[in-house]
GROMACS .gro file of N, CA and C in nm:
model
  318
    1MET      N    1  15.315  15.712  17.340
    1MET     CA    2  15.387  15.638  17.237
    1MET      C    3  15.371  15.488  17.267
    2PRO      N    4  15.333  15.408  17.168
    2PRO     CA    5  15.315  15.264  17.192
    2PRO      C    6  15.448  15.196  17.222
    3GLN      N    7  15.439  15.086  17.297
    3GLN     CA    8  15.558  15.010  17.332
    3GLN      C    9  15.618  14.947  17.206
    4MET      N   10  15.748  14.963  17.186
    4MET     CA   11  15.814  14.903  17.070
    4MET      C   12  15.931  14.819  17.117
    5SER      N   13  15.972  14.727  17.030
    5SER     CA   14  16.085  14.641  17.067
    5SER      C   15  16.212  14.724  17.069
    6LYS      N   16  16.315  14.667  17.129
    6LYS     CA   17  16.440  14.739  17.141
    6LYS      C   18  16.503  14.765  17.004
    7ALA      N   19  16.491  14.667  16.914
    7ALA     CA   20  16.546  14.685  16.779
    7ALA      C   21  16.473  14.798  16.706
    8GLU      N   22  16.341  14.803  16.722
    8GLU     CA   23  16.264  14.911  16.660
    8GLU      C   24  16.300  15.047  16.721
    9LEU      N   25  16.321  15.049  16.852
    9LEU     CA   26  16.360  15.172  16.920
    9LEU      C   27  16.495  15.220  16.868
   10TYR      N   28  16.592  15.128  16.856
   10TYR     CA   29  16.724  15.165  16.805
   10TYR      C   30  16.712  15.220  16.663
   11ALA      N   31  16.631  15.155  16.579
   11ALA     CA   32  16.614  15.202  16.440
   11ALA      C   33  16.553  15.342  16.438
   12ALA      N   34  16.453  15.366  16.523
   12ALA     CA   35  16.388  15.497  16.526
   12ALA      C   36  16.486  15.604  16.575
   13ILE      N   37  16.566  15.571  16.676
   13ILE     CA   38  16.664  15.668  16.727
   13ILE      C   39  16.767  15.700  16.619
   14ARG      N   40  16.818  15.598  16.549
   14ARG     CA   41  16.916  15.621  16.443
   14ARG      C   42  16.856  15.705  16.330
   15ARG      N   43  16.732  15.676  16.295
   15ARG     CA   44  16.665  15.751  16.188
   15ARG      C   45  16.653  15.900  16.226
   16ASP      N   46  16.609  15.926  16.348
   16ASP     CA   47  16.595  16.065  16.391
   16ASP      C   48  16.730  16.133  16.410
   17TYR      N   49  16.831  16.056  16.450
   17TYR     CA   50  16.965  16.113  16.467
   17TYR      C   51  17.021  16.157  16.331
   18ARG      N   52  16.998  16.074  16.228
   18ARG     CA   53  17.043  16.110  16.093
   18ARG      C   54  16.963  16.230  16.039
   19ALA      N   55  16.839  16.245  16.088
   19ALA     CA   56  16.756  16.359  16.044
   19ALA      C   57  16.799  16.489  16.109
   20GLY      N   58  16.888  16.482  16.209
   20GLY     CA   59  16.942  16.604  16.265
   20GLY      C   60  16.905  16.633  16.409
   21LEU      N   61  16.833  16.545  16.477
   21LEU     CA   62  16.799  16.568  16.617
   21LEU      C   63  16.925  16.548  16.703
   22THR      N   64  16.933  16.626  16.809
   22THR     CA   65  17.047  16.611  16.901
   22THR      C   66  17.022  16.494  16.996
   23MET      N   67  17.129  16.455  17.064
   23MET     CA   68  17.117  16.344  17.160
   23MET      C   69  17.017  16.379  17.270
   24ARG      N   70  17.021  16.503  17.317
   24ARG     CA   71  16.930  16.546  17.423
   24ARG      C   72  16.784  16.539  17.376
   25GLU      N   73  16.757  16.581  17.254
   25GLU     CA   74  16.621  16.576  17.200
   25GLU      C   75  16.574  16.431  17.185
   26LEU      N   76  16.665  16.342  17.146
   26LEU     CA   77  16.630  16.201  17.134
   26LEU      C   78  16.597  16.140  17.270
   27GLU      N   79  16.673  16.179  17.372
   27GLU     CA   80  16.645  16.131  17.508
   27GLU      C   81  16.503  16.170  17.550
   28CYS      N   82  16.467  16.293  17.527
   28CYS     CA   83  16.335  16.341  17.567
   28CYS      C   84  16.224  16.279  17.483
   29LYS      N   85  16.248  16.266  17.352
   29LYS     CA   86  16.146  16.214  17.264
   29LYS      C   87  16.112  16.068  17.294
   30TYR      N   88  16.215  15.986  17.318
   30TYR     CA   89  16.192  15.843  17.339
   30TYR      C   90  16.196  15.802  17.486
   31ASN      N   91  16.216  15.900  17.575
   31ASN     CA   92  16.214  15.876  17.719
   31ASN      C   93  16.315  15.767  17.759
   32VAL      N   94  16.438  15.784  17.711
   32VAL     CA   95  16.547  15.691  17.743
   32VAL      C   96  16.665  15.771  17.795
   33LEU      N   97  16.762  15.701  17.851
   33LEU     CA   98  16.882  15.767  17.902
   33LEU      C   99  16.981  15.791  17.789
   34TRP      N  100  17.082  15.874  17.818
   34TRP     CA  101  17.181  15.908  17.716
   34TRP      C  102  17.262  15.786  17.674
   35ARG      N  103  17.279  15.690  17.765
   35ARG     CA  104  17.354  15.569  17.730
   35ARG      C  105  17.282  15.489  17.621
   36THR      N  106  17.150  15.481  17.632
   36THR     CA  107  17.071  15.409  17.533
   36THR      C  108  17.080  15.478  17.397
   37VAL      N  109  17.075  15.610  17.396
   37VAL     CA  110  17.086  15.684  17.270
   37VAL      C  111  17.223  15.661  17.209
   38LYS      N  112  17.326  15.665  17.291
   38LYS     CA  113  17.463  15.644  17.241
   38LYS      C  114  17.479  15.503  17.184
   39LYS      N  115  17.426  15.402  17.254
   39LYS     CA  116  17.434  15.265  17.205
   39LYS      C  117  17.359  15.250  17.073
   40ALA      N  118  17.243  15.315  17.062
   40ALA     CA  119  17.163  15.305  16.941
   40ALA      C  120  17.233  15.372  16.823
   41VAL      N  121  17.301  15.482  16.847
   41VAL     CA  122  17.370  15.552  16.740
   41VAL      C  123  17.495  15.473  16.698
   42ASP      N  124  17.563  15.412  16.795
   42ASP     CA  125  17.688  15.341  16.767
   42ASP      C  126  17.666  15.203  16.706
   43SER      N  127  17.558  15.135  16.741
   43SER     CA  128  17.540  14.996  16.699
   43SER      C  129  17.403  14.977  16.635
   44VAL      N  130  17.398  14.888  16.536
   44VAL     CA  131  17.271  14.859  16.469
   44VAL      C  132  17.181  14.774  16.557
   45TRP      N  133  17.239  14.675  16.626
   45TRP     CA  134  17.161  14.582  16.708
   45TRP      C  135  17.185  14.607  16.856
   46PRO      N  136  17.082  14.594  16.939
   46PRO     CA  137  17.101  14.607  17.085
   46PRO      C  138  17.180  14.489  17.139
   47ASP      N  139  17.240  14.509  17.255
   47ASP     CA  140  17.315  14.401  17.320
   47ASP      C  141  17.220  14.286  17.352
   48PRO      N  142  17.266  14.162  17.339
   48PRO     CA  143  17.179  14.049  17.376
   48PRO      C  144  17.152  14.049  17.526
   49THR      N  145  17.036  13.998  17.562
   49THR     CA  146  17.002  13.994  17.704
   49THR      C  147  17.088  13.890  17.775
   50LYS      N  148  17.119  13.917  17.900
   50LYS     CA  149  17.203  13.827  17.978
   50LYS      C  150  17.120  13.711  18.031
   51LYS      N  151  17.179  13.593  18.028
   51LYS     CA  152  17.114  13.475  18.083
   51LYS      C  153  17.133  13.475  18.234
   52LEU      N  154  17.025  13.457  18.307
   52LEU     CA  155  17.032  13.453  18.452
   52LEU      C  156  17.065  13.311  18.498
   53PRO      N  157  17.136  13.298  18.609
   53PRO     CA  158  17.163  13.163  18.659
   53PRO      C  159  17.033  13.099  18.709
   54PRO      N  160  17.024  12.967  18.703
   54PRO     CA  161  16.900  12.903  18.749
   54PRO      C  162  16.877  12.928  18.898
   55ARG      N  163  16.751  12.948  18.932
   55ARG     CA  164  16.714  12.974  19.072
   55ARG      C  165  16.699  12.843  19.148
   56ARG      N  166  16.729  12.846  19.275
   56ARG     CA  167  16.709  12.728  19.359
   56ARG      C  168  16.561  12.715  19.392
   57THR      N  169  16.517  12.591  19.407
   57THR     CA  170  16.378  12.569  19.447
   57THR      C  171  16.376  12.527  19.594
   58ALA      N  172  16.258  12.528  19.651
   58ALA     CA  173  16.244  12.487  19.791
   58ALA      C  174  16.270  12.338  19.806
   59LEU      N  175  16.252  12.263  19.699
   59LEU     CA  176  16.272  12.119  19.704
   59LEU      C  177  16.419  12.080  19.700
   60ASP      N  178  16.508  12.172  19.662
   60ASP     CA  179  16.650  12.140  19.652
   60ASP      C  180  16.709  12.088  19.783
   61LEU      N  181  16.658  12.136  19.895
   61LEU     CA  182  16.710  12.091  20.025
   61LEU      C  183  16.679  11.943  20.049
   62TYR      N  184  16.571  11.894  19.992
   62TYR     CA  185  16.525  11.759  20.020
   62TYR      C  186  16.557  11.659  19.909
   63LYS      N  187  16.616  11.705  19.800
   63LYS     CA  188  16.647  11.614  19.690
   63LYS      C  189  16.740  11.500  19.731
   64PRO      N  190  16.847  11.525  19.808
   64PRO     CA  191  16.931  11.411  19.849
   64PRO      C  192  16.854  11.308  19.932
   65LEU      N  193  16.766  11.354  20.020
   65LEU     CA  194  16.685  11.265  20.103
   65LEU      C  195  16.590  11.181  20.017
   66ILE      N  196  16.524  11.246  19.922
   66ILE     CA  197  16.431  11.176  19.835
   66ILE      C  198  16.507  11.076  19.745
   67ASP      N  199  16.623  11.118  19.694
   67ASP     CA  200  16.702  11.028  19.610
   67ASP      C  201  16.746  10.905  19.689
   68GLU      N  202  16.785  10.926  19.814
   68GLU     CA  203  16.827  10.812  19.898
   68GLU      C  204  16.709  10.718  19.923
   69MET      N  205  16.589  10.773  19.948
   69MET     CA  206  16.470  10.691  19.968
   69MET      C  207  16.440  10.606  19.844
   70LEU      N  208  16.448  10.671  19.728
   70LEU     CA  209  16.415  10.600  19.605
   70LEU      C  210  16.521  10.496  19.569
   71ARG      N  211  16.647  10.522  19.604
   71ARG     CA  212  16.751  10.423  19.579
   71ARG      C  213  16.731  10.299  19.666
   72THR      N  214  16.691  10.318  19.791
   72THR     CA  215  16.666  10.203  19.877
   72THR      C  216  16.541  10.129  19.834
   73ASP      N  217  16.447  10.199  19.769
   73ASP     CA  218  16.324  10.135  19.722
   73ASP      C  219  16.348  10.043  19.603
   74LEU      N  220  16.461  10.055  19.536
   74LEU     CA  221  16.487   9.967  19.423
   74LEU      C  222  16.494   9.821  19.465
   75ASP      N  223  16.539   9.797  19.590
   75ASP     CA  224  16.550   9.660  19.641
   75ASP      C  225  16.426   9.616  19.717
   76ALA      N  226  16.336   9.708  19.750
   76ALA     CA  227  16.218   9.674  19.830
   76ALA      C  228  16.110   9.610  19.743
   77PRO      N  229  16.024   9.530  19.804
   77PRO     CA  230  15.910   9.475  19.729
   77PRO      C  231  15.820   9.588  19.680
   78ARG      N  232  15.741   9.560  19.578
   78ARG     CA  233  15.661   9.663  19.512
   78ARG      C  234  15.566   9.734  19.608
   79LYS      N  235  15.501   9.661  19.697
   79LYS     CA  236  15.402   9.721  19.788
   79LYS      C  237  15.467   9.803  19.899
   80GLN      N  238  15.598   9.791  19.918
   80GLN     CA  239  15.664   9.863  20.027
   80GLN      C  240  15.742   9.984  19.977
   81ARG      N  241  15.731  10.016  19.851
   81ARG     CA  242  15.805  10.129  19.796
   81ARG      C  243  15.738  10.261  19.834
   82HIS      N  244  15.816  10.368  19.835
   82HIS     CA  245  15.764  10.501  19.867
   82HIS      C  246  15.687  10.556  19.747
   83THR      N  247  15.574  10.613  19.775
   83THR     CA  248  15.499  10.686  19.673
   83THR      C  249  15.520  10.835  19.699
   84ILE      N  250  15.478  10.919  19.610
   84ILE     CA  251  15.493  11.063  19.630
   84ILE      C  252  15.416  11.109  19.753
   85THR      N  253  15.303  11.045  19.781
   85THR     CA  254  15.224  11.082  19.898
   85THR      C  255  15.300  11.049  20.025
   86ARG      N  256  15.362  10.931  20.030
   86ARG     CA  257  15.436  10.891  20.149
   86ARG      C  258  15.561  10.975  20.167
   87ILE      N  259  15.623  11.015  20.056
   87ILE     CA  260  15.742  11.100  20.067
   87ILE      C  261  15.703  11.239  20.116
   88SER      N  262  15.597  11.297  20.060
   88SER     CA  263  15.561  11.434  20.096
   88SER      C  264  15.504  11.445  20.237
   89THR      N  265  15.435  11.340  20.285
   89THR     CA  266  15.380  11.348  20.420
   89THR      C  267  15.477  11.291  20.523
   90GLY      N  268  15.580  11.222  20.478
   90GLY     CA  269  15.676  11.165  20.571
   90GLY      C  270  15.618  11.049  20.649
   91SER      N  271  15.515  10.983  20.597
   91SER     CA  272  15.445  10.880  20.673
   91SER      C  273  15.492  10.739  20.641
   92SER      N  274  15.618  10.724  20.603
   92SER     CA  275  15.666  10.588  20.581
   92SER      C  276  15.689  10.524  20.717
   93PRO      N  277  15.650  10.398  20.733
   93PRO     CA  278  15.654  10.336  20.865
   93PRO      C  279  15.797  10.319  20.917
   94GLY      N  280  15.816  10.357  21.043
   94GLY     CA  281  15.942  10.333  21.110
   94GLY      C  282  16.054  10.427  21.073
   95ASN      N  283  16.029  10.535  21.002
   95ASN     CA  284  16.141  10.622  20.966
   95ASN      C  285  16.173  10.721  21.077
   96GLY      N  286  16.078  10.753  21.162
   96GLY     CA  287  16.104  10.845  21.273
   96GLY      C  288  16.122  10.990  21.229
   97ARG      N  289  16.093  11.021  21.104
   97ARG     CA  290  16.109  11.158  21.055
   97ARG      C  291  15.973  11.224  21.042
   98THR      N  292  15.977  11.354  21.047
   98THR     CA  293  15.854  11.430  21.025
   98THR      C  294  15.849  11.472  20.879
   99ALA      N  295  15.737  11.525  20.838
   99ALA     CA  296  15.719  11.565  20.698
   99ALA      C  297  15.811  11.682  20.666
  100PRO      N  298  15.874  11.679  20.548
  100PRO     CA  299  15.957  11.794  20.510
  100PRO      C  300  15.868  11.914  20.480
  101ASP      N  301  15.911  12.029  20.528
  101ASP     CA  302  15.838  12.151  20.505
  101ASP      C  303  15.893  12.214  20.377
  102VAL      N  304  15.819  12.203  20.269
  102VAL     CA  305  15.866  12.254  20.142
  102VAL      C  306  15.809  12.390  20.109
  103GLY      N  307  15.761  12.460  20.208
  103GLY     CA  308  15.710  12.595  20.185
  103GLY      C  309  15.823  12.694  20.177
  104PRO      N  310  15.792  12.821  20.162
  104PRO     CA  311  15.896  12.923  20.155
  104PRO      C  312  15.972  12.931  20.289
  105PRO      N  313  16.101  12.968  20.283
  105PRO     CA  314  16.183  12.967  20.404
  105PRO      C  315  16.153  13.077  20.504
  106TRP      N  316  16.067  13.171  20.475
  106TRP     CA  317  16.041  13.281  20.569
  106TRP      C  318  15.923  13.256  20.653
   0.00000   0.00000   0.00000
């Protein structure tokens, strides 16, 4: 059976349910659980998908450090400001820090 959208699946289940198929037969025909069949029979539209919370990035740990660098650069002369290369390699003169490791934490 070709892949169909959830709304199409619900419509097909309701159509077959009105034609006289039992819930068990609908489960087997559409390869879904009984909960899905019950939801399709009870409601015209499927439940909306849940929004997931935003995921953290590897850079989130270093954002305060980078923001502080860029804030101090507002007062620095143009040639002494941090570039993305200097921030990522940690090679700004006299900072005494090593390069931030922005790879995966494992």
